[in-house]
Amino acid sequence: HTASEPVVRGVIGQPVQLPCVYPVARHKDISDMCWGRGPCPNSKCNNKILHTTGNRVTFRKSQRYNLRGYISYGDVSLTIAKVKADDEGTYCCRVEIPGWFNDIKQNMRLEVVRAPPVMTTTTRKAPVSPKRFRKTTSAPQATSDHQTTAATAVLLTTTTIAPPTFAVTENDTLPENMVTTSAPPDFSTDFQAADMRTEEDDVFCPTE
């Protein structure tokens, strides 16, 4: 059995597991094993940190070292709680198989890294401004040509109606009373005065 050295990465302050498994088909296949610091030697483990006898842990250097798997099924993976920077280095998993040179040994390297900084995200709400209501005022519309025309028409209707006059030539022989006619037969002077007074209240009229 040749030794290999896979790399396992652990984070400071967190647990890490170093895998190690061997085949167990029957109960008598369960073997003693050990974990040690440094490469696996020719026998046993250097700087032993954990040892099992049968399916029980009979030695551990620190309470941080535990076997979380099923030893009866050949799972002797080492769990290190709260990894420290000093834990970095090479580890040896050695399963003691009876006979010469039958031991199963595996080297692995633990690399310890620091935990990434925790980024705290602060959510800020944008200030809410009070709603502004735009007050719309309609400007007075300019006087249209139609309205101007109507006003002009009103002013024109208030023009004083002059009484008809009759021109008399030398050849005409008309009675004297017809020449001196000053008003139409049905046009009353009182009515004209009342009409002018009424129009003055509403519309400006120039005086003659």
Coordinates of C-alpha atoms in Angstrom, one line a residue:
H1 CA 0.0 0.0 0.0
T2 CA 1.5 3.3 -1.1
A3 CA 1.1 6.5 0.8
S4 CA -0.7 9.4 -0.9
E5 CA -1.2 12.9 0.4
P6 CA -4.5 14.6 -0.6
V7 CA -5.1 18.1 0.6
V8 CA -8.0 19.1 3.0
R9 CA -8.8 22.7 3.7
G10 CA -10.1 23.8 7.0
V11 CA -11.4 27.2 8.2
I12 CA -10.2 28.6 11.5
G13 CA -12.8 28.2 14.2
Q14 CA -14.8 25.7 12.3
P15 CA -14.7 21.8 12.3
V16 CA -12.9 19.9 9.6
Q17 CA -12.9 16.2 8.7
L18 CA -9.9 14.2 7.5
P19 CA -11.3 11.2 5.6
C20 CA -10.0 7.7 6.2
V21 CA -12.0 4.5 5.4
Y22 CA -11.0 0.8 5.1
P23 CA -13.1 -2.2 4.1
V24 CA -15.0 -4.2 6.8
A25 CA -17.0 -7.2 5.6
R26 CA -17.3 -9.0 8.9
H27 CA -17.0 -8.1 12.6
K28 CA -13.5 -9.7 12.8
D29 CA -12.3 -7.4 10.0
I30 CA -12.4 -4.4 12.4
S31 CA -8.8 -3.4 13.1
D32 CA -7.0 -1.2 15.5
M33 CA -5.9 2.1 14.1
C34 CA -4.2 5.4 15.0
W35 CA -4.0 9.0 13.9
G36 CA -0.7 10.9 14.2
R37 CA 0.9 14.1 13.2
G38 CA 3.5 13.9 10.4
P39 CA 4.0 11.3 7.7
C40 CA 3.2 7.6 8.4
P41 CA 6.3 5.8 9.7
N42 CA 7.1 2.2 9.1
S43 CA 5.0 1.2 12.1
K44 CA 2.6 2.8 14.5
C45 CA 2.0 6.6 14.4
N46 CA 4.4 9.4 15.2
N47 CA 3.0 12.1 17.5
K48 CA -0.1 10.0 18.1
I49 CA -3.3 12.0 18.7
L50 CA -5.9 9.3 18.6
H51 CA -6.0 5.5 18.9
T52 CA -8.8 2.9 18.6
T53 CA -9.0 -0.7 19.9
G54 CA -11.7 -2.7 18.1
N55 CA -14.6 -0.4 17.6
R56 CA -13.8 2.0 20.5
V57 CA -11.6 5.1 20.9
T58 CA -9.1 4.2 23.6
F59 CA -6.9 7.3 23.4
R60 CA -7.2 10.9 22.3
K61 CA -4.8 13.7 22.9
S62 CA -7.5 16.4 22.9
Q63 CA -11.2 16.5 23.2
R64 CA -11.2 18.3 19.8
Y65 CA -10.3 15.0 18.1
N66 CA -13.3 12.6 17.5
L67 CA -14.4 9.8 15.1
R68 CA -17.8 10.8 13.9
G69 CA -18.3 7.8 11.5
Y70 CA -19.2 4.2 12.2
I71 CA -16.0 2.4 13.3
S72 CA -17.7 -0.9 12.9
Y73 CA -18.1 -0.2 9.1
G74 CA -14.5 0.9 8.7
D75 CA -15.1 4.7 8.8
V76 CA -12.4 6.1 11.0
S77 CA -12.4 9.6 9.6
L78 CA -10.9 12.2 12.0
T79 CA -13.0 15.3 13.0
I80 CA -11.1 18.2 14.4
A81 CA -13.3 20.7 16.2
K82 CA -12.6 24.4 16.1
V83 CA -9.6 24.3 13.8
K84 CA -6.5 26.4 14.8
A85 CA -3.7 27.7 12.7
D86 CA -1.4 25.3 14.6
D87 CA -3.4 22.3 13.2
E88 CA -2.0 22.8 9.7
G89 CA 0.3 20.1 8.5
T90 CA 0.5 16.5 7.5
Y91 CA -1.6 13.8 9.2
C92 CA -1.3 10.0 9.1
C93 CA -4.2 7.5 9.2
R94 CA -2.8 4.0 9.9
V95 CA -5.0 0.9 10.1
E96 CA -3.2 -2.0 11.6
I97 CA -3.8 -5.1 9.6
P98 CA -2.3 -8.4 10.9
G99 CA 0.7 -9.6 9.0
W100 CA 3.9 -8.1 7.6
F101 CA 3.5 -4.9 5.7
N102 CA -0.3 -5.2 5.5
D103 CA -1.1 -2.0 7.3
I104 CA -3.2 0.5 5.5
K105 CA -1.7 4.0 5.8
Q106 CA -2.7 7.2 4.3
N107 CA -1.0 10.6 4.5
M108 CA -3.0 13.8 4.1
R109 CA -2.2 17.5 4.4
L110 CA -4.5 20.0 6.3
E111 CA -4.4 23.6 5.1
V112 CA -5.9 26.1 7.4
V113 CA -7.4 29.3 6.1
R114 CA -9.0 32.3 7.8
A115 CA -12.7 32.8 7.5
P116 CA -13.7 35.5 5.0
P117 CA -14.9 38.7 6.6
V118 CA -18.6 38.9 7.1
M119 CA -20.1 41.6 5.0
T120 CA -23.0 43.4 6.6
T121 CA -25.4 44.9 4.2
T122 CA -27.3 48.0 5.4
T123 CA -30.4 48.8 3.5
R124 CA -31.4 52.4 3.5
K125 CA -34.7 53.6 2.4
A126 CA -34.8 56.7 0.2
P127 CA -36.5 59.7 1.9
V128 CA -40.1 59.9 0.8
S129 CA -41.0 63.5 -0.1
P130 CA -44.6 64.6 0.3
K131 CA -46.6 64.5 -2.8
R132 CA -46.9 67.9 -4.5
F133 CA -50.1 68.6 -6.2
R134 CA -49.8 71.0 -9.1
K135 CA -52.6 73.6 -9.1
T136 CA -53.6 74.3 -12.6
T137 CA -55.2 77.6 -13.3
S138 CA -56.6 78.4 -16.7
A139 CA -55.8 81.8 -18.1
P140 CA -58.6 83.8 -19.5
Q141 CA -58.9 83.3 -23.2
A142 CA -58.2 86.1 -25.4
T143 CA -61.3 87.7 -27.0
S144 CA -61.9 86.0 -30.3
D145 CA -62.6 87.8 -33.5
H146 CA -66.1 86.6 -33.3
Q147 CA -66.6 88.2 -29.9
T148 CA -65.0 91.4 -31.1
T149 CA -67.2 91.4 -34.1
A150 CA -70.2 90.9 -31.8
A151 CA -69.2 93.8 -29.6
T152 CA -68.7 96.0 -32.6
A153 CA -72.1 95.0 -33.8
V154 CA -73.6 96.0 -30.5
L155 CA -71.9 99.4 -30.7
L156 CA -73.1 99.9 -34.2
T157 CA -76.7 99.1 -33.3
T158 CA -76.7 102.0 -30.8
T159 CA -76.0 104.6 -33.5
T160 CA -78.6 107.4 -33.3
I161 CA -81.0 107.1 -36.2
A162 CA -81.3 110.4 -37.9
P163 CA -84.7 111.4 -39.1
P164 CA -85.1 111.3 -42.9
T165 CA -84.9 114.6 -44.7
F166 CA -86.2 115.5 -48.0
A167 CA -84.2 117.7 -50.5
V168 CA -86.3 120.3 -52.3
T169 CA -85.3 121.7 -55.6
E170 CA -86.5 124.8 -57.3
N171 CA -88.7 122.8 -59.7
D172 CA -90.4 120.8 -57.0
T173 CA -93.7 122.2 -55.8
L174 CA -94.4 120.5 -52.5
P175 CA -96.5 121.8 -49.7
E176 CA -94.5 123.7 -47.0
N177 CA -95.5 121.3 -44.2
M178 CA -93.9 118.3 -45.9
V179 CA -90.5 120.0 -46.1
T180 CA -90.4 120.8 -42.5
T181 CA -91.0 117.2 -41.4
S182 CA -88.5 116.4 -38.6
A183 CA -89.4 112.8 -37.6
P184 CA -91.0 109.7 -39.1
P185 CA -94.7 109.3 -38.4
D186 CA -94.4 106.4 -35.9
F187 CA -91.0 107.4 -34.3
S188 CA -91.6 108.9 -30.8
T189 CA -89.0 111.2 -29.2
D190 CA -89.7 109.8 -25.8
F191 CA -89.1 106.2 -27.0
Q192 CA -85.7 107.3 -28.5
A193 CA -84.6 108.9 -25.2
A194 CA -85.6 105.8 -23.3
D195 CA -83.7 103.6 -25.8
M196 CA -80.6 105.7 -25.5
R197 CA -80.8 105.6 -21.7
T198 CA -81.1 101.8 -21.6
E199 CA -78.1 101.3 -24.0
E200 CA -75.9 103.7 -21.9
D201 CA -76.2 101.4 -18.9
D202 CA -74.7 98.4 -20.7
V203 CA -72.6 99.7 -23.6
F204 CA -70.5 102.8 -24.0
C205 CA -71.9 105.1 -26.6
P206 CA -70.0 108.3 -27.8
T207 CA -72.0 111.5 -27.4
E208 CA -72.4 113.6 -30.4

